[in-house]
Amino acid sequence: EQLLDNNITKKILETGDRNGPEYGDTALCTFSGRLLESCELFAHEDEARFVVGEHDTTLGLELALRNMKINERALVRVDPKYGYGYTGQASLNPDREAAVPPNAWLEYDVRLCGFVNMSQVELPERKVHAKHHKALGNAAFYRQDYQQALRLYNSV
């Protein structure tokens, strides 16, 4: 088990084979997030995209992705401070995913599938990136996190 920061641990389940993303790259991954205490699923994505360094996800998951290799699969435990903190997070899909209560420890099962250096991609991939950031910005706006929404809108 590897300590990434004061209360973020990463246990490698499957080793990777090439270096992973750097700041500004778009990490491509699959993940499931569970509440550590109850094991309830709070998030799952088969084709997630996060820009490293832009806080598109929890800081704990972002730090894990920055320290992973391509094709690596890991179990990551995240302190509330690096998750959703003292406010928690409402469920974006209440039929299938739990809300994250305040001060909840999180556990992610994550696989880094690859990454994209956005400065080296063609227009169609940039459009996909812009559409993704627009959706994230809209979600931040609806939960009244206006600073995050503005940052996401300006990042495309």
Tab-separated table of C-alpha atoms in Angstrom:
chain	number	residue	atom	x	y	z
A	1	GLU	CA	0.000	0.000	0.000
A	2	GLN	CA	1.330	3.386	-1.026
A	3	LEU	CA	0.666	6.622	0.878
A	4	LEU	CA	-0.021	9.396	-1.663
A	5	ASP	CA	-0.736	12.171	0.807
A	6	ASN	CA	-1.570	12.393	4.480
A	7	ASN	CA	-4.760	10.390	4.254
A	8	ILE	CA	-4.862	8.966	0.743
A	9	THR	CA	-3.679	5.414	0.206
A	10	LYS	CA	-3.335	3.491	-3.025
A	11	LYS	CA	-3.167	-0.292	-3.195
A	12	ILE	CA	-2.184	-1.549	-6.645
A	13	LEU	CA	-4.443	-4.388	-7.798
A	14	GLU	CA	-2.980	-4.675	-11.328
A	15	THR	CA	0.297	-3.093	-12.390
A	16	GLY	CA	0.501	-0.668	-15.287
A	17	ASP	CA	3.008	-0.541	-18.068
A	18	ARG	CA	3.676	3.078	-19.119
A	19	ASN	CA	3.845	6.445	-17.407
A	20	GLY	CA	0.552	8.154	-16.730
A	21	PRO	CA	-0.778	11.674	-17.168
A	22	GLU	CA	0.880	14.923	-16.230
A	23	TYR	CA	-0.645	18.254	-15.267
A	24	GLY	CA	-3.025	19.435	-18.000
A	25	ASP	CA	-3.479	16.011	-19.623
A	26	THR	CA	-6.929	14.447	-19.824
A	27	ALA	CA	-6.930	11.150	-17.900
A	28	LEU	CA	-9.199	8.430	-19.300
A	29	CYS	CA	-10.343	5.952	-16.680
A	30	THR	CA	-13.027	3.673	-15.351
A	31	PHE	CA	-13.974	3.826	-11.693
A	32	SER	CA	-16.442	2.937	-9.007
A	33	GLY	CA	-16.662	5.026	-5.864
A	34	ARG	CA	-18.034	3.615	-2.633
A	35	LEU	CA	-18.605	4.995	0.827
A	36	LEU	CA	-15.980	3.291	2.953
A	37	GLU	CA	-18.239	2.872	5.976
A	38	SER	CA	-21.300	1.376	4.268
A	39	CYS	CA	-19.851	0.155	0.924
A	40	GLU	CA	-22.707	1.975	-0.868
A	41	LEU	CA	-21.956	2.957	-4.456
A	42	PHE	CA	-21.947	6.754	-4.890
A	43	ALA	CA	-20.412	6.993	-8.384
A	44	HIS	CA	-19.557	4.761	-11.329
A	45	GLU	CA	-18.249	5.628	-14.782
A	46	ASP	CA	-16.997	3.346	-17.514
A	47	GLU	CA	-15.526	6.145	-19.633
A	48	ALA	CA	-14.573	8.966	-17.275
A	49	ARG	CA	-12.422	11.883	-18.425
A	50	PHE	CA	-10.681	14.204	-15.962
A	51	VAL	CA	-8.237	17.008	-16.728
A	52	VAL	CA	-5.359	16.588	-14.292
A	53	GLY	CA	-4.925	19.715	-12.199
A	54	GLU	CA	-8.337	21.199	-12.943
A	55	HIS	CA	-10.243	19.560	-10.073
A	56	ASP	CA	-12.759	17.823	-12.352
A	57	THR	CA	-13.165	15.204	-9.623
A	58	THR	CA	-12.311	14.850	-5.956
A	59	LEU	CA	-8.750	15.797	-5.063
A	60	GLY	CA	-8.167	12.267	-3.774
A	61	LEU	CA	-9.064	10.622	-7.082
A	62	GLU	CA	-7.076	13.225	-9.010
A	63	LEU	CA	-3.954	12.602	-6.894
A	64	ALA	CA	-4.331	8.883	-7.475
A	65	LEU	CA	-4.600	9.344	-11.254
A	66	ARG	CA	-1.476	11.527	-11.234
A	67	ASN	CA	0.388	8.666	-9.562
A	68	MET	CA	-0.819	5.823	-11.773
A	69	LYS	CA	0.526	4.126	-14.870
A	70	ILE	CA	-1.509	3.281	-17.954
A	71	ASN	CA	-3.532	0.072	-17.437
A	72	GLU	CA	-2.916	0.182	-13.688
A	73	ARG	CA	-5.871	-0.686	-11.478
A	74	ALA	CA	-5.848	0.432	-7.865
A	75	LEU	CA	-7.965	0.670	-4.751
A	76	VAL	CA	-7.743	4.230	-3.407
A	77	ARG	CA	-8.931	5.287	0.057
A	78	VAL	CA	-9.611	8.969	0.503
A	79	ASP	CA	-9.916	11.087	3.647
A	80	PRO	CA	-13.029	13.344	3.684
A	81	LYS	CA	-10.816	16.408	3.252
A	82	TYR	CA	-9.733	15.058	-0.158
A	83	GLY	CA	-13.242	13.839	-1.001
A	84	TYR	CA	-16.403	15.868	-0.489
A	85	GLY	CA	-15.431	17.327	2.890
A	86	TYR	CA	-17.798	18.586	5.540
A	87	THR	CA	-20.556	19.340	3.009
A	88	GLY	CA	-20.892	15.941	1.345
A	89	GLN	CA	-22.427	15.577	-2.127
A	90	ALA	CA	-26.002	15.049	-3.240
A	91	SER	CA	-26.578	12.058	-5.493
A	92	LEU	CA	-26.612	12.931	-9.182
A	93	ASN	CA	-28.465	9.673	-9.889
A	94	PRO	CA	-30.581	8.807	-6.797
A	95	ASP	CA	-32.041	5.648	-8.350
A	96	ARG	CA	-28.619	4.014	-8.631
A	97	GLU	CA	-26.134	5.956	-6.508
A	98	ALA	CA	-26.016	7.062	-2.889
A	99	ALA	CA	-25.452	10.599	-1.693
A	100	VAL	CA	-22.118	11.213	0.018
A	101	PRO	CA	-22.738	12.294	3.613
A	102	PRO	CA	-20.601	14.984	5.266
A	103	ASN	CA	-17.142	13.840	6.424
A	104	ALA	CA	-17.336	10.506	4.589
A	105	TRP	CA	-14.279	8.413	3.788
A	106	LEU	CA	-14.345	7.228	0.179
A	107	GLU	CA	-12.934	4.214	-1.625
A	108	TYR	CA	-12.360	4.148	-5.371
A	109	ASP	CA	-11.648	1.137	-7.550
A	110	VAL	CA	-10.021	2.892	-10.499
A	111	ARG	CA	-8.264	1.858	-13.710
A	112	LEU	CA	-6.249	4.361	-15.726
A	113	CYS	CA	-6.981	3.444	-19.353
A	114	GLY	CA	-4.866	6.150	-20.932
A	115	PHE	CA	-4.529	9.894	-21.273
A	116	VAL	CA	-4.640	12.605	-23.908
A	117	ASN	CA	-2.351	15.605	-24.163
A	118	MET	CA	-4.902	18.181	-25.342
A	119	SER	CA	-2.296	20.359	-27.065
A	120	GLN	CA	-1.634	17.508	-29.490
A	121	VAL	CA	-5.170	16.508	-30.463
A	122	GLU	CA	-7.290	17.361	-33.470
A	123	LEU	CA	-10.557	19.299	-33.488
A	124	PRO	CA	-12.973	16.322	-33.067
A	125	GLU	CA	-11.298	15.280	-29.778
A	126	ARG	CA	-11.263	18.896	-28.585
A	127	LYS	CA	-15.026	19.048	-29.221
A	128	VAL	CA	-15.541	15.959	-27.047
A	129	HIS	CA	-13.445	17.614	-24.320
A	130	ALA	CA	-15.463	20.854	-24.574
A	131	LYS	CA	-18.787	18.997	-24.399
A	132	HIS	CA	-17.597	17.108	-21.308
A	133	HIS	CA	-16.523	20.323	-19.551
A	134	LYS	CA	-19.803	21.987	-20.415
A	135	ALA	CA	-21.695	19.103	-18.750
A	136	LEU	CA	-19.449	19.315	-15.672
A	137	GLY	CA	-19.921	23.085	-15.567
A	138	ASN	CA	-23.697	22.690	-15.776
A	139	ALA	CA	-23.660	20.177	-12.911
A	140	ALA	CA	-21.562	22.570	-10.788
A	141	PHE	CA	-23.945	25.430	-11.623
A	142	TYR	CA	-27.027	23.418	-10.584
A	143	ARG	CA	-25.466	22.575	-7.232
A	144	GLN	CA	-24.712	26.322	-6.876
A	145	ASP	CA	-20.930	25.917	-7.032
A	146	TYR	CA	-20.568	28.951	-9.288
A	147	GLN	CA	-16.782	29.277	-9.031
A	148	GLN	CA	-16.291	25.675	-10.153
A	149	ALA	CA	-18.815	26.141	-12.968
A	150	LEU	CA	-17.028	29.251	-14.212
A	151	ARG	CA	-13.635	27.531	-14.051
A	152	LEU	CA	-14.958	24.576	-16.034
A	153	TYR	CA	-16.595	26.770	-18.673
A	154	ASN	CA	-13.385	28.781	-19.071
A	155	SER	CA	-11.209	25.677	-19.412
A	156	VAL	CA	-12.481	24.833	-22.911
